[in-house]
Tab-separated table of C-alpha atoms (C1' of nucleotides) in Angstrom:
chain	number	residue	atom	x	y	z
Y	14	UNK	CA	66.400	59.646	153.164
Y	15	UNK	CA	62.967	58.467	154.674
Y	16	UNK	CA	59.896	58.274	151.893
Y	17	UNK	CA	56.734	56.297	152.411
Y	18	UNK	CA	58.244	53.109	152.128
Y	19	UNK	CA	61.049	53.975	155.039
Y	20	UNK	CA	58.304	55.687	157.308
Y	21	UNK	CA	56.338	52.145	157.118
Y	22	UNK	CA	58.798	50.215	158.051
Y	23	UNK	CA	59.656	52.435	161.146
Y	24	UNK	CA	55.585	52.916	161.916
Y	25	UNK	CA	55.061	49.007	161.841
Y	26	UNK	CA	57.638	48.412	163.986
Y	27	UNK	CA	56.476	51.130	166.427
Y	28	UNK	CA	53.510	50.191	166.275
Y	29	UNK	CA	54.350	46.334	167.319
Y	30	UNK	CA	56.698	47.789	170.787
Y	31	UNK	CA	54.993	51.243	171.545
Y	32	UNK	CA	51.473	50.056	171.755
Y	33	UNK	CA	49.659	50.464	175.740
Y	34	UNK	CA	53.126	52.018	176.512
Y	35	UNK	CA	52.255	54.739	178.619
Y	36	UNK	CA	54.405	58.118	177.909
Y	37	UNK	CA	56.842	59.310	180.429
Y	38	UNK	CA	59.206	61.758	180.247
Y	39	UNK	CA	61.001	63.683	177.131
Y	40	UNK	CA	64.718	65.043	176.718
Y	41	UNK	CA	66.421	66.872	174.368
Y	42	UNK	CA	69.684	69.003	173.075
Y	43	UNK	CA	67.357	70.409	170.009
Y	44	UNK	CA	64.284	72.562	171.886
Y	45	UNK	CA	63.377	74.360	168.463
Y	46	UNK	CA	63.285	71.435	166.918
Y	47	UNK	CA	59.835	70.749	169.308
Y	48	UNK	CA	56.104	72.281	168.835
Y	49	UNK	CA	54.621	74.134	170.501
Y	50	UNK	CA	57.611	73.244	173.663
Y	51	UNK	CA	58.947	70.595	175.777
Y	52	UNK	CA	56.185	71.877	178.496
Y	53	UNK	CA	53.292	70.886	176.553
Y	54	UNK	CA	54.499	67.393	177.043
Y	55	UNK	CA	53.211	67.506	180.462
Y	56	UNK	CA	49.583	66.536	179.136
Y	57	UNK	CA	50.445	63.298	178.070
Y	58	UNK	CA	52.064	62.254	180.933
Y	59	UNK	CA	50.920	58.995	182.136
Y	60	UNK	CA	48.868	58.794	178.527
Y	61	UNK	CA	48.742	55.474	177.062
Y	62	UNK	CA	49.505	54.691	173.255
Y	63	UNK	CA	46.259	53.477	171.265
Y	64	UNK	CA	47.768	53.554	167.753
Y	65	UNK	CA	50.749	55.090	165.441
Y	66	UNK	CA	49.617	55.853	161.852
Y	67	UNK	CA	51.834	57.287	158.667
Y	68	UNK	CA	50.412	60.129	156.645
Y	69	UNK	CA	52.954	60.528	154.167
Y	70	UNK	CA	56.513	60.993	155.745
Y	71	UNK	CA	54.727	62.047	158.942
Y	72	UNK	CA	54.887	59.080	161.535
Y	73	UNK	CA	51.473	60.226	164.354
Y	74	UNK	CA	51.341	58.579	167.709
Y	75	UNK	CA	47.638	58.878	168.944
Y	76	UNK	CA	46.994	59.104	172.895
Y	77	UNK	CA	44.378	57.997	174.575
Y	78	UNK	CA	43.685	61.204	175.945
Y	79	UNK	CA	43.094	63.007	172.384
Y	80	UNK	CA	46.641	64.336	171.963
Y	81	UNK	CA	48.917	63.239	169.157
Y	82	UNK	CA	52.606	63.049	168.698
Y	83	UNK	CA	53.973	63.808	165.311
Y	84	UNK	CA	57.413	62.967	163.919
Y	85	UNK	CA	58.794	63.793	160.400
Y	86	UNK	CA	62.470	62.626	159.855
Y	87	UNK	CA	63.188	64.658	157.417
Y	88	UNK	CA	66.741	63.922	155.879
Y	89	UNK	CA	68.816	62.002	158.390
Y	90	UNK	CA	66.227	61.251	160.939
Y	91	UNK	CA	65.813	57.919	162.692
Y	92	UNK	CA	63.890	56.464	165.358
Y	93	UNK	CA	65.525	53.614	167.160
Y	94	UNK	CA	64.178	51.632	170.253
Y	95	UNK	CA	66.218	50.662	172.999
Y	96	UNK	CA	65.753	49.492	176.823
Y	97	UNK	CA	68.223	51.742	178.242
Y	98	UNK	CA	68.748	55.512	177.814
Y	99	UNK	CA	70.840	56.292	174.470
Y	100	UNK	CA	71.763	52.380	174.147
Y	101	UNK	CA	75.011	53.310	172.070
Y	102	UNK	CA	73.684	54.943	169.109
Y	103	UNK	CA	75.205	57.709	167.713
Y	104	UNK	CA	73.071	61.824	166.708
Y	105	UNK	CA	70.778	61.212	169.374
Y	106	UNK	CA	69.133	64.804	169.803
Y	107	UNK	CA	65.966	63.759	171.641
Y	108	UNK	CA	64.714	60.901	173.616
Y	109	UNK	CA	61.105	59.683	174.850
Y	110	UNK	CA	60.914	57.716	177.701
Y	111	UNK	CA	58.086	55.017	178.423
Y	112	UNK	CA	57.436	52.601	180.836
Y	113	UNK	CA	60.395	50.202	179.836
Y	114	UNK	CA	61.454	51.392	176.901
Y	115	UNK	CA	63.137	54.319	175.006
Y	116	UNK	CA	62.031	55.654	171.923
Y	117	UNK	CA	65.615	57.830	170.562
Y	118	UNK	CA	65.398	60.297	167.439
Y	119	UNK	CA	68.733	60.460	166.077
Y	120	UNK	CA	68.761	62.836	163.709
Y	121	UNK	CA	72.773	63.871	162.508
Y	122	UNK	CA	71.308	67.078	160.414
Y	123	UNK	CA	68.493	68.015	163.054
Y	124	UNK	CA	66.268	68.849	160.150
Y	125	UNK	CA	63.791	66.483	161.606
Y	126	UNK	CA	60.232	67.723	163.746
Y	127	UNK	CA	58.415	67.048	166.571
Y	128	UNK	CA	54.710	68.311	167.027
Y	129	UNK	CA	52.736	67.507	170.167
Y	130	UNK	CA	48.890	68.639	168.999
Y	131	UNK	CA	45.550	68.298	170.239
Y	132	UNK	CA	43.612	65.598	167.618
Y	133	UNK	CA	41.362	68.244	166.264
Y	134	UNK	CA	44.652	70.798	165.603
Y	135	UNK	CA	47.389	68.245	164.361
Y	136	UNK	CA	47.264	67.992	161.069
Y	137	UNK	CA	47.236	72.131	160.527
Y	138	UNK	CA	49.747	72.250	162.857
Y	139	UNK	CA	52.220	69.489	161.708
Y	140	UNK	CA	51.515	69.936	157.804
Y	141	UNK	CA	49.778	67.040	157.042
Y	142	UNK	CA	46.579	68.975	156.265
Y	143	UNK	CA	48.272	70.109	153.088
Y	144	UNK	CA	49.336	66.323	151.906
Y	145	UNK	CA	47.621	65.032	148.922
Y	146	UNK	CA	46.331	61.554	148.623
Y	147	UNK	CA	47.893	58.484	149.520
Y	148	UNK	CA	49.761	56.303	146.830
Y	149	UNK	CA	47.892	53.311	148.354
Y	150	UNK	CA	44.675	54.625	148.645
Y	151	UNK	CA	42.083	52.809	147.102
Y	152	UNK	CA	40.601	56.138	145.091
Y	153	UNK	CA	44.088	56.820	144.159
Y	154	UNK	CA	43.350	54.816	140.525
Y	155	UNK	CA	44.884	55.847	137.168
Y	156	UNK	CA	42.199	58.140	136.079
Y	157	UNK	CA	42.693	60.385	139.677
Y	158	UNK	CA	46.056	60.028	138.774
Y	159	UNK	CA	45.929	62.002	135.492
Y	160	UNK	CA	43.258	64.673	137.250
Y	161	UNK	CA	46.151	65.841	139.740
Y	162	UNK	CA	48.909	65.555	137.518
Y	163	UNK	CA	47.973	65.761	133.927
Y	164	UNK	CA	47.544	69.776	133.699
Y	165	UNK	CA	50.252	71.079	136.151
Y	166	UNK	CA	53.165	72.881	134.941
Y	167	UNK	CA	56.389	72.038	135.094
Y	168	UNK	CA	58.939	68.516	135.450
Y	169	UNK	CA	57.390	65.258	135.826
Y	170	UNK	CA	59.971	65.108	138.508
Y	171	UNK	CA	58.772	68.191	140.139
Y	172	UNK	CA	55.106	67.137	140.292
Y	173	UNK	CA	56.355	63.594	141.992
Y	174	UNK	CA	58.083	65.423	144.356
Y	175	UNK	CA	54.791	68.089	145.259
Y	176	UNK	CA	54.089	66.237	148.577
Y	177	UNK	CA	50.397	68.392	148.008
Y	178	UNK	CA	49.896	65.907	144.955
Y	179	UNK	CA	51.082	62.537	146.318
Y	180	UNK	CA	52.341	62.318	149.242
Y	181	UNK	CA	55.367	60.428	150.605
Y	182	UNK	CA	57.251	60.186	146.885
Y	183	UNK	CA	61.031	61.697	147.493
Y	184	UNK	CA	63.971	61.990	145.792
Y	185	UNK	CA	65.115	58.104	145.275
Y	186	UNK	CA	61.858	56.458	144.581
Y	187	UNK	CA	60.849	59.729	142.106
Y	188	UNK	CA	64.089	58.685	139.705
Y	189	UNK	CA	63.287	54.980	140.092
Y	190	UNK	CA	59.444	55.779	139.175
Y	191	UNK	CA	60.681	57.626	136.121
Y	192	UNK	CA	63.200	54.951	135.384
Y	193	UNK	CA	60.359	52.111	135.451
Y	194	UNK	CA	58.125	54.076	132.846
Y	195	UNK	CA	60.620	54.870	130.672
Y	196	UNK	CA	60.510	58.726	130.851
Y	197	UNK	CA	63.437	61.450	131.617
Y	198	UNK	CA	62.998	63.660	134.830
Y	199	UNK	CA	62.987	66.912	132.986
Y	200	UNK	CA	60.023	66.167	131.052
Y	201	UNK	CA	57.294	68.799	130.538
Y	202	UNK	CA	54.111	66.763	132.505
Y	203	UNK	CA	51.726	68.653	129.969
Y	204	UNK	CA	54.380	66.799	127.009
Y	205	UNK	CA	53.062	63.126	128.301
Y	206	UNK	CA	50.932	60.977	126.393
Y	207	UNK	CA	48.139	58.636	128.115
Y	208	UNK	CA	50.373	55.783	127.505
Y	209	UNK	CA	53.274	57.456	129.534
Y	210	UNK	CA	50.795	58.720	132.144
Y	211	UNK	CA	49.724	55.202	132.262
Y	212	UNK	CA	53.543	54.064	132.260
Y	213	UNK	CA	54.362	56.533	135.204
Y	214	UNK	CA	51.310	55.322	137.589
Y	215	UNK	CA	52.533	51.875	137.027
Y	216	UNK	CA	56.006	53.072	137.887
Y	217	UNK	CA	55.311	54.642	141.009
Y	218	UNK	CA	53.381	51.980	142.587
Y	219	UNK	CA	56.304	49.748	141.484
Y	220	UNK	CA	58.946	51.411	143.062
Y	221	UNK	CA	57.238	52.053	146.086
Y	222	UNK	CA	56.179	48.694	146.704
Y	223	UNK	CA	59.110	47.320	145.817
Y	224	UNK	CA	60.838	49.312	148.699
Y	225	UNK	CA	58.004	48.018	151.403
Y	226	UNK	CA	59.386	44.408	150.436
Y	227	UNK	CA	62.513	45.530	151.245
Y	228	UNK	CA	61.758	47.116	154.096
Y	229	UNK	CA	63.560	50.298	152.562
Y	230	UNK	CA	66.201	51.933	150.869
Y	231	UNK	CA	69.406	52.080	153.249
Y	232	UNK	CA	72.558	54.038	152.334
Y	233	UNK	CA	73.879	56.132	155.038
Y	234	UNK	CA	70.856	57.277	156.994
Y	235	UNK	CA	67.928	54.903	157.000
Y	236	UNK	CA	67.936	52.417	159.479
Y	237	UNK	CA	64.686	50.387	160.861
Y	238	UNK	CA	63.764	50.758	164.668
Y	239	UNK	CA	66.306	48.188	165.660
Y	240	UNK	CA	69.068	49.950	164.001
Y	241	UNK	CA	68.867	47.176	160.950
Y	242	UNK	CA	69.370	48.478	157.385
Y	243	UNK	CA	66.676	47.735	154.489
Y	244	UNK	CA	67.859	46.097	151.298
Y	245	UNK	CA	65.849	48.284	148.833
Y	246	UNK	CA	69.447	49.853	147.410
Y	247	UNK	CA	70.016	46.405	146.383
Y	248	UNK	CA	67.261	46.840	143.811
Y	249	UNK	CA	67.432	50.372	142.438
Y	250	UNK	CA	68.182	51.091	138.406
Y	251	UNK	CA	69.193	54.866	138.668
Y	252	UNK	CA	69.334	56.312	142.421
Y	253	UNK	CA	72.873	56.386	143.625
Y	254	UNK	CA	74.080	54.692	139.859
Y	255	UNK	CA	75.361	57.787	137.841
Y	256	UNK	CA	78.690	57.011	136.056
Y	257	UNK	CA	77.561	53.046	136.285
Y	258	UNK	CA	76.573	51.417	133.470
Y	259	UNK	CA	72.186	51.002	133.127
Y	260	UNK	CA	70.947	47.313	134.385
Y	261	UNK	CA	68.932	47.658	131.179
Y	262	UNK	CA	71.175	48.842	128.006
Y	263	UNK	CA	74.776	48.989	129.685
Y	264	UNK	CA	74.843	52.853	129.100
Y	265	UNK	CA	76.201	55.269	131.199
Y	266	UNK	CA	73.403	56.717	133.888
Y	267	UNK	CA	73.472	60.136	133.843
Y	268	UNK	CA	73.250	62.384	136.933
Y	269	UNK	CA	72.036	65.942	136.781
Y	270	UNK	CA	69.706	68.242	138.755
Y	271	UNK	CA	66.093	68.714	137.579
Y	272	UNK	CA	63.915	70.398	140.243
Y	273	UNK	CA	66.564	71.490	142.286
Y	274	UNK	CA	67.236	68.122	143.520
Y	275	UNK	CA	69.999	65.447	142.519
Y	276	UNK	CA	68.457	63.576	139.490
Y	277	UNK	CA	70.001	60.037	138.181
Y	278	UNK	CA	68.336	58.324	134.721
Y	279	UNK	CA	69.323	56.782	131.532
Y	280	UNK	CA	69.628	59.079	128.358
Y	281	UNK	CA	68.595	55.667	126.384
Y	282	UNK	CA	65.529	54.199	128.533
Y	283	UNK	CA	63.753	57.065	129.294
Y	284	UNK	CA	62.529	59.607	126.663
Z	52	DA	C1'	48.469	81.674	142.725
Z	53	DG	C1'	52.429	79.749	141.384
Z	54	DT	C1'	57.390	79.492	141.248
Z	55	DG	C1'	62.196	79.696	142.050
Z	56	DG	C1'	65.615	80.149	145.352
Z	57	DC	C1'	67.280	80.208	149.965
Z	58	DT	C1'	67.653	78.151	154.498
Z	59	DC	C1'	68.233	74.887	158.131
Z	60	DC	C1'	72.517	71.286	159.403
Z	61	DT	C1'	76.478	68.118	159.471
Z	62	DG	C1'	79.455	64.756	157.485
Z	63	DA	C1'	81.398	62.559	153.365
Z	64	DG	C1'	84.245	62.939	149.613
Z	65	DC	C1'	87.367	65.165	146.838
Z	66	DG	C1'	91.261	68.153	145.040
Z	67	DC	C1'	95.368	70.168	146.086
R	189	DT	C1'	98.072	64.617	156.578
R	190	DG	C1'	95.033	68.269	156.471
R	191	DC	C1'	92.541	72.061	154.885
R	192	DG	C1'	88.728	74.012	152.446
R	193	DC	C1'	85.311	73.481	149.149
R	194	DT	C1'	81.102	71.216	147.353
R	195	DC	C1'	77.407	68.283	147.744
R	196	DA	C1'	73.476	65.706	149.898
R	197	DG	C1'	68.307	67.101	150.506
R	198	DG	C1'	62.464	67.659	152.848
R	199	DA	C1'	59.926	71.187	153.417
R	200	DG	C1'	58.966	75.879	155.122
R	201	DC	C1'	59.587	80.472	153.979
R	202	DC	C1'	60.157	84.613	151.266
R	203	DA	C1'	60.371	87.622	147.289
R	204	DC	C1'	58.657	88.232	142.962
DNA sequence: AGTGGCTCCTGAGCGC
DNA sequence: TGCGCTCAGGAGCCAC
């Protein structure tokens, strides 16, 4: 499933083919899945890209006439450039057309959004309004770290996942985070010492940057914009391990639920 | 206000 | 071989 490091990876590459591409036209089989409608796409028309920016798992395509396209893929999403219309791949559900070249969003569960905004109304309307700071952001240091995190009730796991905390943290790079400092999912956040704090910060920067080297975690959905896989899964300790034996002790990793979401660790690393 | 649970959706994997 | 069940899950929504 795309997380920050996924949604990089496919904004990069956009960024490096869509760029002075003026928009055309848009299709689709999935109308609901589009805000406000297919008609509003009218007013870029013509438009030229200037830039396409990631806000975490949101992927924003800025026009130059003040209008912004917003994509989240959700679970099975995937953007995938081609220079003819569907070019073979399989889920499409809705294509963009520019001026020699298609943009496709295949999307097998059609969980994923489209938002076509004015600048000044796009983030309210997509969501990203709500997003809390940015892993990489230069403010986001250890101590603002522990100010959003260090009271709230609840999982550590559950906090990493509250996209109005830190945004673009999901389900694999959450269990590899906890993994890296040592700590069990189900943990009480109020229960964590500085150290651990400390431990956790380290561990989600980790994880995360260790899936931008990799250019992201592949196992059946994520693919890049050319349809290539990303190598992170090569990498992970605990996400998509459970019944294997820990890279670390040789223990059996444990899979349970904790938040209401599929949780992988080891009962002898993390504490 | 915060939280837990449901919902959207489709395919993979499994047991029988 | 094939059917039916369960699971996967980001985020919005609702009831409490």
């Amino acid at each position: 499933m795309p997380e920050l490091p996924e949604v990089q990876t496919i904004t990069d590459d956009l960024n490096k083919v869509l760029t002075g591409k003026k928009f055309l036209s848009i299709e689709t089989e999935v109308p609901d899945s589009i805000y406000p409608s297919m008609d509003f796409f009218k007013y870029i028309k013509g438009k030229k890209i200037l830039s396409i920016k990631r806000r975490g798992k949101y992927i924003s395509i800025f026009f130059e006439n003040d209008f912004v396209l917003t994509i989240h893929l959700r679970m099975s999403g995937r953007l995938l450039i081609s220079r003819d219309s569907y070019g073979g791949i399989n889920y499409v559900r809705t294509v963009f057309k520019f001026d020699g070249i298609y943009l496709n969003f295949a999307d097998m569960r059609k969980f994923g959004r489209i938002w076509l905004s004015r600048s000044e109304d796009y983030e309210n309307d997509t969501g990203i309004s709500g997003l809390g700071i940015e892993p990489f952001d230069e403010k986001f240091n250890f101590e603002y770290f522990t100010g959003i995190i260090g009271q709230k009730k609840g999982s550590v796991k559950k906090n990493l996942l509250d996209q109005s905390l830190i945004a673009g943290i999901g389900n694999i790079y959450a269990d590899e985070a906890l993994f890296y400092s040592g700590i069990l999912p189900s943990r009480e956040i109020k229960s964590l010492k500085k150290n651990e704090l400390l431990s956790l910060y380290n561990g989600i920067l980790k994880s995360l940057n260790q899936g931008l080297r990799n250019r992201g975690t592949s196992f059946s959905d994520f693919h890049d914009t050319r349809g290539k896989k990303g190598t992170n899964q090569e990498t992970l300790f605990v996400y998509g391990r459970a019944g294997k034996k820990c890279l670390n002790c040789e223990s059996q990793i444990i899979k349970t639920k904790v938040a209401g979401r599929g949780t992988a660790f080891c009962q002898i690393c993390q504490k």
